[in-house]
Amino acid sequence: MDKVSRIELIGGHPAVDFVNTVGGLRGGADDENLFGYPDLLTWVARAGLLDADAIEALRLRAADEPRQAARAFDRALRFRARLDAVLRAHLDSRGARPGDLDDLPGDLDELRRAYLDALAHAHLQPQTAGYDWTFCRATDTSLESPLWPIAQYAVDLLRSGALGRLAQCGHCRWLFLDTSRNRSRRWCSMGACGSIMKMRRYRLARQQ
Ligand SMILES: [Zn+2]
């Protein structure tokens, strides 16, 4: 099974989970999970951002137009790098004034442009409760469309109070929204880093 089919979605928000498609230990080498356009589609399907018919239509189209699919994939990875930079700068700058984040305008502008592109292609549709954007129909596919819901979620997160809940795992580079009542979550997941760190502490305690 490919890596992207197994990756845990623990970020608590689709934009955070997209950034987490790069894993690896804190300060260590990056651990990539997306190796091409089909992986991007698999991730978007797992995150529930496009429906199954649209995903299938995009898979067929990508097979017919590999060069355009590769370009769309590169753009998604560029977007991910920009979003990663913005979220980590936010984590690093807690307590700083907005004007202190001088190196971000290029990253933020890229996010803004992807967001505008997304909304230009979105349809406002009734949902079970209220209305929401939909981004791709099986009969009207664009190879760029997997990025659209990601861009919309990303900018929504940056504009929301939930950003104040952003945290990084104590062991790896994964980010998450800490929704625990006293903001005490320290690990991305107990199944991944939590159990490793607990075992390490247990061994250290036994050695003393
Ligand atoms: Zn972790």
mmCIF file with all atom_site columns, C-alpha atoms and ligand atoms in Angstrom:
data_model
loop_
_atom_site.group_PDB
_atom_site.id
_atom_site.type_symbol
_atom_site.label_atom_id
_atom_site.label_alt_id
_atom_site.label_comp_id
_atom_site.label_asym_id
_atom_site.label_entity_id
_atom_site.label_seq_id
_atom_site.pdbx_PDB_ins_code
_atom_site.Cartn_x
_atom_site.Cartn_y
_atom_site.Cartn_z
_atom_site.occupancy
_atom_site.B_iso_or_equiv
_atom_site.pdbx_formal_charge
_atom_site.auth_seq_id
_atom_site.auth_comp_id
_atom_site.auth_asym_id
_atom_site.auth_atom_id
_atom_site.pdbx_PDB_model_num
ATOM   1   C  CA . MET A 1 1   ? 0.000   0.000  0.000   1.00 0.00 ? 1   MET A CA 1
ATOM   2   C  CA . ASP A 1 2   ? 1.330   3.504  -0.799  1.00 0.00 ? 2   ASP A CA 1
ATOM   3   C  CA . LYS A 1 3   ? 2.387   5.778  2.063   1.00 0.00 ? 3   LYS A CA 1
ATOM   4   C  CA . VAL A 1 4   ? -0.381  8.305  1.555   1.00 0.00 ? 4   VAL A CA 1
ATOM   5   C  CA . SER A 1 5   ? -3.056  5.632  2.093   1.00 0.00 ? 5   SER A CA 1
ATOM   6   C  CA . ARG A 1 6   ? -1.700  4.910  5.575   1.00 0.00 ? 6   ARG A CA 1
ATOM   7   C  CA . ILE A 1 7   ? -0.907  8.416  6.803   1.00 0.00 ? 7   ILE A CA 1
ATOM   8   C  CA . GLU A 1 8   ? -2.829  9.402  9.931   1.00 0.00 ? 8   GLU A CA 1
ATOM   9   C  CA . LEU A 1 9   ? -5.096  12.462 9.735   1.00 0.00 ? 9   LEU A CA 1
ATOM   10  C  CA . ILE A 1 10  ? -4.582  13.842 13.229  1.00 0.00 ? 10  ILE A CA 1
ATOM   11  C  CA . GLY A 1 11  ? -4.315  17.590 12.600  1.00 0.00 ? 11  GLY A CA 1
ATOM   12  C  CA . GLY A 1 12  ? -7.918  18.365 13.482  1.00 0.00 ? 12  GLY A CA 1
ATOM   13  C  CA . HIS A 1 13  ? -8.265  20.454 10.308  1.00 0.00 ? 13  HIS A CA 1
ATOM   14  C  CA . PRO A 1 14  ? -7.803  19.613 6.600   1.00 0.00 ? 14  PRO A CA 1
ATOM   15  C  CA . ALA A 1 15  ? -5.248  22.402 6.055   1.00 0.00 ? 15  ALA A CA 1
ATOM   16  C  CA . VAL A 1 16  ? -3.139  21.151 8.954   1.00 0.00 ? 16  VAL A CA 1
ATOM   17  C  CA . ASP A 1 17  ? -3.407  17.567 7.749   1.00 0.00 ? 17  ASP A CA 1
ATOM   18  C  CA . PHE A 1 18  ? -2.223  18.682 4.311   1.00 0.00 ? 18  PHE A CA 1
ATOM   19  C  CA . VAL A 1 19  ? 0.900   20.253 5.833   1.00 0.00 ? 19  VAL A CA 1
ATOM   20  C  CA . ASN A 1 20  ? 1.374   16.957 7.722   1.00 0.00 ? 20  ASN A CA 1
ATOM   21  C  CA . THR A 1 21  ? 1.767   15.071 4.439   1.00 0.00 ? 21  THR A CA 1
ATOM   22  C  CA . VAL A 1 22  ? 5.423   15.881 5.147   1.00 0.00 ? 22  VAL A CA 1
ATOM   23  C  CA . GLY A 1 23  ? 6.441   13.985 8.278   1.00 0.00 ? 23  GLY A CA 1
ATOM   24  C  CA . GLY A 1 24  ? 9.745   13.307 10.006  1.00 0.00 ? 24  GLY A CA 1
ATOM   25  C  CA . LEU A 1 25  ? 11.210  13.933 13.430  1.00 0.00 ? 25  LEU A CA 1
ATOM   26  C  CA . ARG A 1 26  ? 11.647  17.450 14.815  1.00 0.00 ? 26  ARG A CA 1
ATOM   27  C  CA . GLY A 1 27  ? 14.886  18.819 13.399  1.00 0.00 ? 27  GLY A CA 1
ATOM   28  C  CA . GLY A 1 28  ? 15.362  15.676 11.275  1.00 0.00 ? 28  GLY A CA 1
ATOM   29  C  CA . ALA A 1 29  ? 14.992  14.949 7.585   1.00 0.00 ? 29  ALA A CA 1
ATOM   30  C  CA . ASP A 1 30  ? 11.600  15.468 5.953   1.00 0.00 ? 30  ASP A CA 1
ATOM   31  C  CA . ASP A 1 31  ? 9.544   12.334 5.348   1.00 0.00 ? 31  ASP A CA 1
ATOM   32  C  CA . GLU A 1 32  ? 7.520   12.908 2.165   1.00 0.00 ? 32  GLU A CA 1
ATOM   33  C  CA . ASN A 1 33  ? 4.221   11.105 1.607   1.00 0.00 ? 33  ASN A CA 1
ATOM   34  C  CA . LEU A 1 34  ? 3.130   12.606 -1.722  1.00 0.00 ? 34  LEU A CA 1
ATOM   35  C  CA . PHE A 1 35  ? 5.042   11.404 -4.776  1.00 0.00 ? 35  PHE A CA 1
ATOM   36  C  CA . GLY A 1 36  ? 2.790   12.435 -7.632  1.00 0.00 ? 36  GLY A CA 1
ATOM   37  C  CA . TYR A 1 37  ? -0.651  13.587 -8.705  1.00 0.00 ? 37  TYR A CA 1
ATOM   38  C  CA . PRO A 1 38  ? -2.346  10.214 -7.944  1.00 0.00 ? 38  PRO A CA 1
ATOM   39  C  CA . ASP A 1 39  ? -1.095  10.499 -4.344  1.00 0.00 ? 39  ASP A CA 1
ATOM   40  C  CA . LEU A 1 40  ? -2.583  13.992 -4.109  1.00 0.00 ? 40  LEU A CA 1
ATOM   41  C  CA . LEU A 1 41  ? -5.926  12.580 -5.267  1.00 0.00 ? 41  LEU A CA 1
ATOM   42  C  CA . THR A 1 42  ? -5.720  9.736  -2.751  1.00 0.00 ? 42  THR A CA 1
ATOM   43  C  CA . TRP A 1 43  ? -5.084  12.225 0.045   1.00 0.00 ? 43  TRP A CA 1
ATOM   44  C  CA . VAL A 1 44  ? -7.897  14.564 -1.052  1.00 0.00 ? 44  VAL A CA 1
ATOM   45  C  CA . ALA A 1 45  ? -10.269 11.580 -1.163  1.00 0.00 ? 45  ALA A CA 1
ATOM   46  C  CA . ARG A 1 46  ? -9.184  10.425 2.319   1.00 0.00 ? 46  ARG A CA 1
ATOM   47  C  CA . ALA A 1 47  ? -9.645  13.948 3.681   1.00 0.00 ? 47  ALA A CA 1
ATOM   48  C  CA . GLY A 1 48  ? -13.150 14.023 2.172   1.00 0.00 ? 48  GLY A CA 1
ATOM   49  C  CA . LEU A 1 49  ? -12.488 17.210 0.173   1.00 0.00 ? 49  LEU A CA 1
ATOM   50  C  CA . LEU A 1 50  ? -13.814 16.029 -3.207  1.00 0.00 ? 50  LEU A CA 1
ATOM   51  C  CA . ASP A 1 51  ? -16.432 13.382 -3.887  1.00 0.00 ? 51  ASP A CA 1
ATOM   52  C  CA . ALA A 1 52  ? -15.646 9.939  -5.279  1.00 0.00 ? 52  ALA A CA 1
ATOM   53  C  CA . ASP A 1 53  ? -17.012 10.627 -8.782  1.00 0.00 ? 53  ASP A CA 1
ATOM   54  C  CA . ALA A 1 54  ? -14.884 13.761 -9.123  1.00 0.00 ? 54  ALA A CA 1
ATOM   55  C  CA . ILE A 1 55  ? -11.786 11.890 -7.899  1.00 0.00 ? 55  ILE A CA 1
ATOM   56  C  CA . GLU A 1 56  ? -12.349 9.130  -10.450 1.00 0.00 ? 56  GLU A CA 1
ATOM   57  C  CA . ALA A 1 57  ? -12.826 11.678 -13.260 1.00 0.00 ? 57  ALA A CA 1
ATOM   58  C  CA . LEU A 1 58  ? -9.602  13.428 -12.206 1.00 0.00 ? 58  LEU A CA 1
ATOM   59  C  CA . ARG A 1 59  ? -7.677  10.133 -12.165 1.00 0.00 ? 59  ARG A CA 1
ATOM   60  C  CA . LEU A 1 60  ? -8.718  9.456  -15.751 1.00 0.00 ? 60  LEU A CA 1
ATOM   61  C  CA . ARG A 1 61  ? -7.904  12.972 -16.857 1.00 0.00 ? 61  ARG A CA 1
ATOM   62  C  CA . ALA A 1 62  ? -4.485  12.903 -15.158 1.00 0.00 ? 62  ALA A CA 1
ATOM   63  C  CA . ALA A 1 63  ? -3.661  9.676  -16.997 1.00 0.00 ? 63  ALA A CA 1
ATOM   64  C  CA . ASP A 1 64  ? -4.548  11.403 -20.301 1.00 0.00 ? 64  ASP A CA 1
ATOM   65  C  CA . GLU A 1 65  ? -2.699  14.642 -19.488 1.00 0.00 ? 65  GLU A CA 1
ATOM   66  C  CA . PRO A 1 66  ? 0.344   13.659 -17.393 1.00 0.00 ? 66  PRO A CA 1
ATOM   67  C  CA . ARG A 1 67  ? 2.248   16.889 -17.985 1.00 0.00 ? 67  ARG A CA 1
ATOM   68  C  CA . GLN A 1 68  ? -0.607  19.108 -16.841 1.00 0.00 ? 68  GLN A CA 1
ATOM   69  C  CA . ALA A 1 69  ? -1.162  16.769 -13.870 1.00 0.00 ? 69  ALA A CA 1
ATOM   70  C  CA . ALA A 1 70  ? 2.521   17.082 -12.918 1.00 0.00 ? 70  ALA A CA 1
ATOM   71  C  CA . ARG A 1 71  ? 2.231   20.886 -13.073 1.00 0.00 ? 71  ARG A CA 1
ATOM   72  C  CA . ALA A 1 72  ? -0.869  20.861 -10.864 1.00 0.00 ? 72  ALA A CA 1
ATOM   73  C  CA . PHE A 1 73  ? 0.938   18.560 -8.434  1.00 0.00 ? 73  PHE A CA 1
ATOM   74  C  CA . ASP A 1 74  ? 3.954   20.892 -8.278  1.00 0.00 ? 74  ASP A CA 1
ATOM   75  C  CA . ARG A 1 75  ? 1.663   23.812 -7.580  1.00 0.00 ? 75  ARG A CA 1
ATOM   76  C  CA . ALA A 1 76  ? -0.002  21.908 -4.716  1.00 0.00 ? 76  ALA A CA 1
ATOM   77  C  CA . LEU A 1 77  ? 3.404   21.156 -3.184  1.00 0.00 ? 77  LEU A CA 1
ATOM   78  C  CA . ARG A 1 78  ? 4.441   24.818 -3.518  1.00 0.00 ? 78  ARG A CA 1
ATOM   79  C  CA . PHE A 1 79  ? 1.221   25.814 -1.791  1.00 0.00 ? 79  PHE A CA 1
ATOM   80  C  CA . ARG A 1 80  ? 1.928   23.286 0.970   1.00 0.00 ? 80  ARG A CA 1
ATOM   81  C  CA . ALA A 1 81  ? 5.432   24.722 1.522   1.00 0.00 ? 81  ALA A CA 1
ATOM   82  C  CA . ARG A 1 82  ? 4.016   28.266 1.770   1.00 0.00 ? 82  ARG A CA 1
ATOM   83  C  CA . LEU A 1 83  ? 1.281   27.206 4.168   1.00 0.00 ? 83  LEU A CA 1
ATOM   84  C  CA . ASP A 1 84  ? 3.827   25.268 6.224   1.00 0.00 ? 84  ASP A CA 1
ATOM   85  C  CA . ALA A 1 85  ? 6.009   28.387 6.473   1.00 0.00 ? 85  ALA A CA 1
ATOM   86  C  CA . VAL A 1 86  ? 3.075   30.569 7.536   1.00 0.00 ? 86  VAL A CA 1
ATOM   87  C  CA . LEU A 1 87  ? 1.804   28.139 10.189  1.00 0.00 ? 87  LEU A CA 1
ATOM   88  C  CA . ARG A 1 88  ? 5.274   27.571 11.682  1.00 0.00 ? 88  ARG A CA 1
ATOM   89  C  CA . ALA A 1 89  ? 5.995   31.304 11.675  1.00 0.00 ? 89  ALA A CA 1
ATOM   90  C  CA . HIS A 1 90  ? 2.750   31.757 13.583  1.00 0.00 ? 90  HIS A CA 1
ATOM   91  C  CA . LEU A 1 91  ? 3.849   29.145 16.146  1.00 0.00 ? 91  LEU A CA 1
ATOM   92  C  CA . ASP A 1 92  ? 7.282   30.753 16.505  1.00 0.00 ? 92  ASP A CA 1
ATOM   93  C  CA . SER A 1 93  ? 5.941   34.286 16.847  1.00 0.00 ? 93  SER A CA 1
ATOM   94  C  CA . ARG A 1 94  ? 3.336   33.930 19.565  1.00 0.00 ? 94  ARG A CA 1
ATOM   95  C  CA . GLY A 1 95  ? 3.402   37.198 21.409  1.00 0.00 ? 95  GLY A CA 1
ATOM   96  C  CA . ALA A 1 96  ? 5.022   39.056 18.507  1.00 0.00 ? 96  ALA A CA 1
ATOM   97  C  CA . ARG A 1 97  ? 3.299   42.004 16.867  1.00 0.00 ? 97  ARG A CA 1
ATOM   98  C  CA . PRO A 1 98  ? 1.824   41.429 13.400  1.00 0.00 ? 98  PRO A CA 1
ATOM   99  C  CA . GLY A 1 99  ? 4.456   43.745 11.894  1.00 0.00 ? 99  GLY A CA 1
ATOM   100 C  CA . ASP A 1 100 ? 7.223   41.482 13.182  1.00 0.00 ? 100 ASP A CA 1
ATOM   101 C  CA . LEU A 1 101 ? 6.401   38.821 10.597  1.00 0.00 ? 101 LEU A CA 1
ATOM   102 C  CA . ASP A 1 102 ? 8.222   40.664 7.824   1.00 0.00 ? 102 ASP A CA 1
ATOM   103 C  CA . ASP A 1 103 ? 9.309   37.639 5.836   1.00 0.00 ? 103 ASP A CA 1
ATOM   104 C  CA . LEU A 1 104 ? 5.784   36.350 5.211   1.00 0.00 ? 104 LEU A CA 1
ATOM   105 C  CA . PRO A 1 105 ? 4.219   38.620 2.534   1.00 0.00 ? 105 PRO A CA 1
ATOM   106 C  CA . GLY A 1 106 ? 5.276   36.389 -0.381  1.00 0.00 ? 106 GLY A CA 1
ATOM   107 C  CA . ASP A 1 107 ? 3.920   33.288 1.311   1.00 0.00 ? 107 ASP A CA 1
ATOM   108 C  CA . LEU A 1 108 ? 0.669   34.988 2.266   1.00 0.00 ? 108 LEU A CA 1
ATOM   109 C  CA . ASP A 1 109 ? 0.209   36.367 -1.234  1.00 0.00 ? 109 ASP A CA 1
ATOM   110 C  CA . GLU A 1 110 ? 0.595   32.880 -2.720  1.00 0.00 ? 110 GLU A CA 1
ATOM   111 C  CA . LEU A 1 111 ? -2.063  31.595 -0.321  1.00 0.00 ? 111 LEU A CA 1
ATOM   112 C  CA . ARG A 1 112 ? -4.321  34.506 -1.214  1.00 0.00 ? 112 ARG A CA 1
ATOM   113 C  CA . ARG A 1 113 ? -3.966  33.858 -4.941  1.00 0.00 ? 113 ARG A CA 1
ATOM   114 C  CA . ALA A 1 114 ? -4.744  30.154 -4.568  1.00 0.00 ? 114 ALA A CA 1
ATOM   115 C  CA . TYR A 1 115 ? -7.768  31.069 -2.439  1.00 0.00 ? 115 TYR A CA 1
ATOM   116 C  CA . LEU A 1 116 ? -9.092  33.509 -5.037  1.00 0.00 ? 116 LEU A CA 1
ATOM   117 C  CA . ASP A 1 117 ? -8.535  30.910 -7.747  1.00 0.00 ? 117 ASP A CA 1
ATOM   118 C  CA . ALA A 1 118 ? -10.456 28.391 -5.628  1.00 0.00 ? 118 ALA A CA 1
ATOM   119 C  CA . LEU A 1 119 ? -13.444 30.666 -5.057  1.00 0.00 ? 119 LEU A CA 1
ATOM   120 C  CA . ALA A 1 120 ? -13.524 31.638 -8.737  1.00 0.00 ? 120 ALA A CA 1
ATOM   121 C  CA . HIS A 1 121 ? -14.237 27.977 -9.504  1.00 0.00 ? 121 HIS A CA 1
ATOM   122 C  CA . ALA A 1 122 ? -16.435 27.147 -6.513  1.00 0.00 ? 122 ALA A CA 1
ATOM   123 C  CA . HIS A 1 123 ? -20.171 26.511 -6.522  1.00 0.00 ? 123 HIS A CA 1
ATOM   124 C  CA . LEU A 1 124 ? -22.281 27.500 -3.548  1.00 0.00 ? 124 LEU A CA 1
ATOM   125 C  CA . GLN A 1 125 ? -24.544 24.554 -2.848  1.00 0.00 ? 125 GLN A CA 1
ATOM   126 C  CA . PRO A 1 126 ? -27.116 23.586 -0.232  1.00 0.00 ? 126 PRO A CA 1
ATOM   127 C  CA . GLN A 1 127 ? -25.868 21.057 2.315   1.00 0.00 ? 127 GLN A CA 1
ATOM   128 C  CA . THR A 1 128 ? -27.650 19.156 5.091   1.00 0.00 ? 128 THR A CA 1
ATOM   129 C  CA . ALA A 1 129 ? -27.336 22.269 7.246   1.00 0.00 ? 129 ALA A CA 1
ATOM   130 C  CA . GLY A 1 130 ? -26.978 25.558 5.382   1.00 0.00 ? 130 GLY A CA 1
ATOM   131 C  CA . TYR A 1 131 ? -24.750 26.077 2.363   1.00 0.00 ? 131 TYR A CA 1
ATOM   132 C  CA . ASP A 1 132 ? -21.139 25.428 1.536   1.00 0.00 ? 132 ASP A CA 1
ATOM   133 C  CA . TRP A 1 133 ? -18.646 25.619 -1.331  1.00 0.00 ? 133 TRP A CA 1
ATOM   134 C  CA . THR A 1 134 ? -18.206 22.644 -3.623  1.00 0.00 ? 134 THR A CA 1
ATOM   135 C  CA . PHE A 1 135 ? -15.187 22.629 -5.882  1.00 0.00 ? 135 PHE A CA 1
ATOM   136 C  CA . CYS A 1 136 ? -15.372 19.949 -8.500  1.00 0.00 ? 136 CYS A CA 1
ATOM   137 C  CA . ARG A 1 137 ? -18.015 18.043 -10.381 1.00 0.00 ? 137 ARG A CA 1
ATOM   138 C  CA . ALA A 1 138 ? -17.394 14.792 -12.209 1.00 0.00 ? 138 ALA A CA 1
ATOM   139 C  CA . THR A 1 139 ? -18.724 16.454 -15.368 1.00 0.00 ? 139 THR A CA 1
ATOM   140 C  CA . ASP A 1 140 ? -16.576 19.569 -15.001 1.00 0.00 ? 140 ASP A CA 1
ATOM   141 C  CA . THR A 1 141 ? -13.082 18.625 -13.820 1.00 0.00 ? 141 THR A CA 1
ATOM   142 C  CA . SER A 1 142 ? -9.931  20.708 -13.684 1.00 0.00 ? 142 SER A CA 1
ATOM   143 C  CA . LEU A 1 143 ? -6.625  19.119 -12.717 1.00 0.00 ? 143 LEU A CA 1
ATOM   144 C  CA . GLU A 1 144 ? -6.095  22.101 -10.404 1.00 0.00 ? 144 GLU A CA 1
ATOM   145 C  CA . SER A 1 145 ? -9.259  21.351 -8.430  1.00 0.00 ? 145 SER A CA 1
ATOM   146 C  CA . PRO A 1 146 ? -7.709  19.215 -5.627  1.00 0.00 ? 146 PRO A CA 1
ATOM   147 C  CA . LEU A 1 147 ? -5.905  22.338 -4.439  1.00 0.00 ? 147 LEU A CA 1
ATOM   148 C  CA . TRP A 1 148 ? -9.062  24.462 -4.300  1.00 0.00 ? 148 TRP A CA 1
ATOM   149 C  CA . PRO A 1 149 ? -10.724 23.052 -1.166  1.00 0.00 ? 149 PRO A CA 1
ATOM   150 C  CA . ILE A 1 150 ? -7.296  22.912 0.501   1.00 0.00 ? 150 ILE A CA 1
ATOM   151 C  CA . ALA A 1 151 ? -6.731  26.613 -0.238  1.00 0.00 ? 151 ALA A CA 1
ATOM   152 C  CA . GLN A 1 152 ? -10.190 27.518 1.020   1.00 0.00 ? 152 GLN A CA 1
ATOM   153 C  CA . TYR A 1 153 ? -9.670  25.583 4.269   1.00 0.00 ? 153 TYR A CA 1
ATOM   154 C  CA . ALA A 1 154 ? -6.190  27.082 4.691   1.00 0.00 ? 154 ALA A CA 1
ATOM   155 C  CA . VAL A 1 155 ? -7.332  30.701 4.465   1.00 0.00 ? 155 VAL A CA 1
ATOM   156 C  CA . ASP A 1 156 ? -10.388 29.959 6.620   1.00 0.00 ? 156 ASP A CA 1
ATOM   157 C  CA . LEU A 1 157 ? -8.043  28.584 9.289   1.00 0.00 ? 157 LEU A CA 1
ATOM   158 C  CA . LEU A 1 158 ? -5.718  31.607 9.120   1.00 0.00 ? 158 LEU A CA 1
ATOM   159 C  CA . ARG A 1 159 ? -8.731  33.894 9.608   1.00 0.00 ? 159 ARG A CA 1
ATOM   160 C  CA . SER A 1 160 ? -10.262 31.905 12.460  1.00 0.00 ? 160 SER A CA 1
ATOM   161 C  CA . GLY A 1 161 ? -9.757  31.793 16.207  1.00 0.00 ? 161 GLY A CA 1
ATOM   162 C  CA . ALA A 1 162 ? -8.891  28.094 15.861  1.00 0.00 ? 162 ALA A CA 1
ATOM   163 C  CA . LEU A 1 163 ? -5.403  29.184 14.779  1.00 0.00 ? 163 LEU A CA 1
ATOM   164 C  CA . GLY A 1 164 ? -4.737  29.971 18.446  1.00 0.00 ? 164 GLY A CA 1
ATOM   165 C  CA . ARG A 1 165 ? -5.001  26.238 19.113  1.00 0.00 ? 165 ARG A CA 1
ATOM   166 C  CA . LEU A 1 166 ? -2.190  25.368 16.708  1.00 0.00 ? 166 LEU A CA 1
ATOM   167 C  CA . ALA A 1 167 ? 0.597   23.301 18.271  1.00 0.00 ? 167 ALA A CA 1
ATOM   168 C  CA . GLN A 1 168 ? 3.446   21.036 17.234  1.00 0.00 ? 168 GLN A CA 1
ATOM   169 C  CA . CYS A 1 169 ? 4.094   17.484 18.386  1.00 0.00 ? 169 CYS A CA 1
ATOM   170 C  CA . GLY A 1 170 ? 6.895   17.235 20.946  1.00 0.00 ? 170 GLY A CA 1
ATOM   171 C  CA . HIS A 1 171 ? 8.595   14.501 18.939  1.00 0.00 ? 171 HIS A CA 1
ATOM   172 C  CA . CYS A 1 172 ? 7.925   15.032 15.230  1.00 0.00 ? 172 CYS A CA 1
ATOM   173 C  CA . ARG A 1 173 ? 7.220   17.860 12.806  1.00 0.00 ? 173 ARG A CA 1
ATOM   174 C  CA . TRP A 1 174 ? 3.468   17.262 12.670  1.00 0.00 ? 174 TRP A CA 1
ATOM   175 C  CA . LEU A 1 175 ? 1.128   20.093 13.620  1.00 0.00 ? 175 LEU A CA 1
ATOM   176 C  CA . PHE A 1 176 ? -2.332  19.828 15.152  1.00 0.00 ? 176 PHE A CA 1
ATOM   177 C  CA . LEU A 1 177 ? -5.094  21.933 16.641  1.00 0.00 ? 177 LEU A CA 1
ATOM   178 C  CA . ASP A 1 178 ? -5.077  21.264 20.361  1.00 0.00 ? 178 ASP A CA 1
ATOM   179 C  CA . THR A 1 179 ? -8.745  21.145 21.301  1.00 0.00 ? 179 THR A CA 1
ATOM   180 C  CA . SER A 1 180 ? -8.149  19.698 24.766  1.00 0.00 ? 180 SER A CA 1
ATOM   181 C  CA . ARG A 1 181 ? -9.771  21.819 27.473  1.00 0.00 ? 181 ARG A CA 1
ATOM   182 C  CA . ASN A 1 182 ? -6.522  22.909 29.141  1.00 0.00 ? 182 ASN A CA 1
ATOM   183 C  CA . ARG A 1 183 ? -4.420  22.774 25.955  1.00 0.00 ? 183 ARG A CA 1
ATOM   184 C  CA . SER A 1 184 ? -2.314  19.938 27.294  1.00 0.00 ? 184 SER A CA 1
ATOM   185 C  CA . ARG A 1 185 ? -1.975  17.750 24.200  1.00 0.00 ? 185 ARG A CA 1
ATOM   186 C  CA . ARG A 1 186 ? 1.724   17.113 23.583  1.00 0.00 ? 186 ARG A CA 1
ATOM   187 C  CA . TRP A 1 187 ? 1.789   14.471 20.854  1.00 0.00 ? 187 TRP A CA 1
ATOM   188 C  CA . CYS A 1 188 ? 0.431   14.196 17.357  1.00 0.00 ? 188 CYS A CA 1
ATOM   189 C  CA . SER A 1 189 ? -1.128  10.859 18.300  1.00 0.00 ? 189 SER A CA 1
ATOM   190 C  CA . MET A 1 190 ? -0.703  8.263  20.986  1.00 0.00 ? 190 MET A CA 1
ATOM   191 C  CA . GLY A 1 191 ? -0.337  5.608  18.289  1.00 0.00 ? 191 GLY A CA 1
ATOM   192 C  CA . ALA A 1 192 ? 2.654   7.388  16.746  1.00 0.00 ? 192 ALA A CA 1
ATOM   193 C  CA . CYS A 1 193 ? 4.808   9.655  18.933  1.00 0.00 ? 193 CYS A CA 1
ATOM   194 C  CA . GLY A 1 194 ? 2.906   9.443  22.231  1.00 0.00 ? 194 GLY A CA 1
ATOM   195 C  CA . SER A 1 195 ? 3.635   5.763  22.827  1.00 0.00 ? 195 SER A CA 1
ATOM   196 C  CA . ILE A 1 196 ? 7.288   6.199  21.764  1.00 0.00 ? 196 ILE A CA 1
ATOM   197 C  CA . MET A 1 197 ? 7.828   9.058  24.203  1.00 0.00 ? 197 MET A CA 1
ATOM   198 C  CA . LYS A 1 198 ? 6.004   7.275  27.034  1.00 0.00 ? 198 LYS A CA 1
ATOM   199 C  CA . MET A 1 199 ? 8.147   4.173  26.500  1.00 0.00 ? 199 MET A CA 1
ATOM   200 C  CA . ARG A 1 200 ? 11.293  6.308  26.462  1.00 0.00 ? 200 ARG A CA 1
ATOM   201 C  CA . ARG A 1 201 ? 10.327  7.980  29.747  1.00 0.00 ? 201 ARG A CA 1
ATOM   202 C  CA . TYR A 1 202 ? 9.445   4.610  31.292  1.00 0.00 ? 202 TYR A CA 1
ATOM   203 C  CA . ARG A 1 203 ? 12.872  3.199  30.352  1.00 0.00 ? 203 ARG A CA 1
ATOM   204 C  CA . LEU A 1 204 ? 14.665  6.274  31.680  1.00 0.00 ? 204 LEU A CA 1
ATOM   205 C  CA . ALA A 1 205 ? 12.753  6.043  34.966  1.00 0.00 ? 205 ALA A CA 1
ATOM   206 C  CA . ARG A 1 206 ? 13.733  2.356  35.348  1.00 0.00 ? 206 ARG A CA 1
ATOM   207 C  CA . GLN A 1 207 ? 17.379  3.147  34.740  1.00 0.00 ? 207 GLN A CA 1
ATOM   208 C  CA . GLN A 1 208 ? 17.493  5.680  37.577  1.00 0.00 ? 208 GLN A CA 1
HETATM 209 ZN ZN . ZN  B 2 .   ? 4.456   13.291 16.447  1.00 0.00 ? 1   ZN  B ZN 1
#
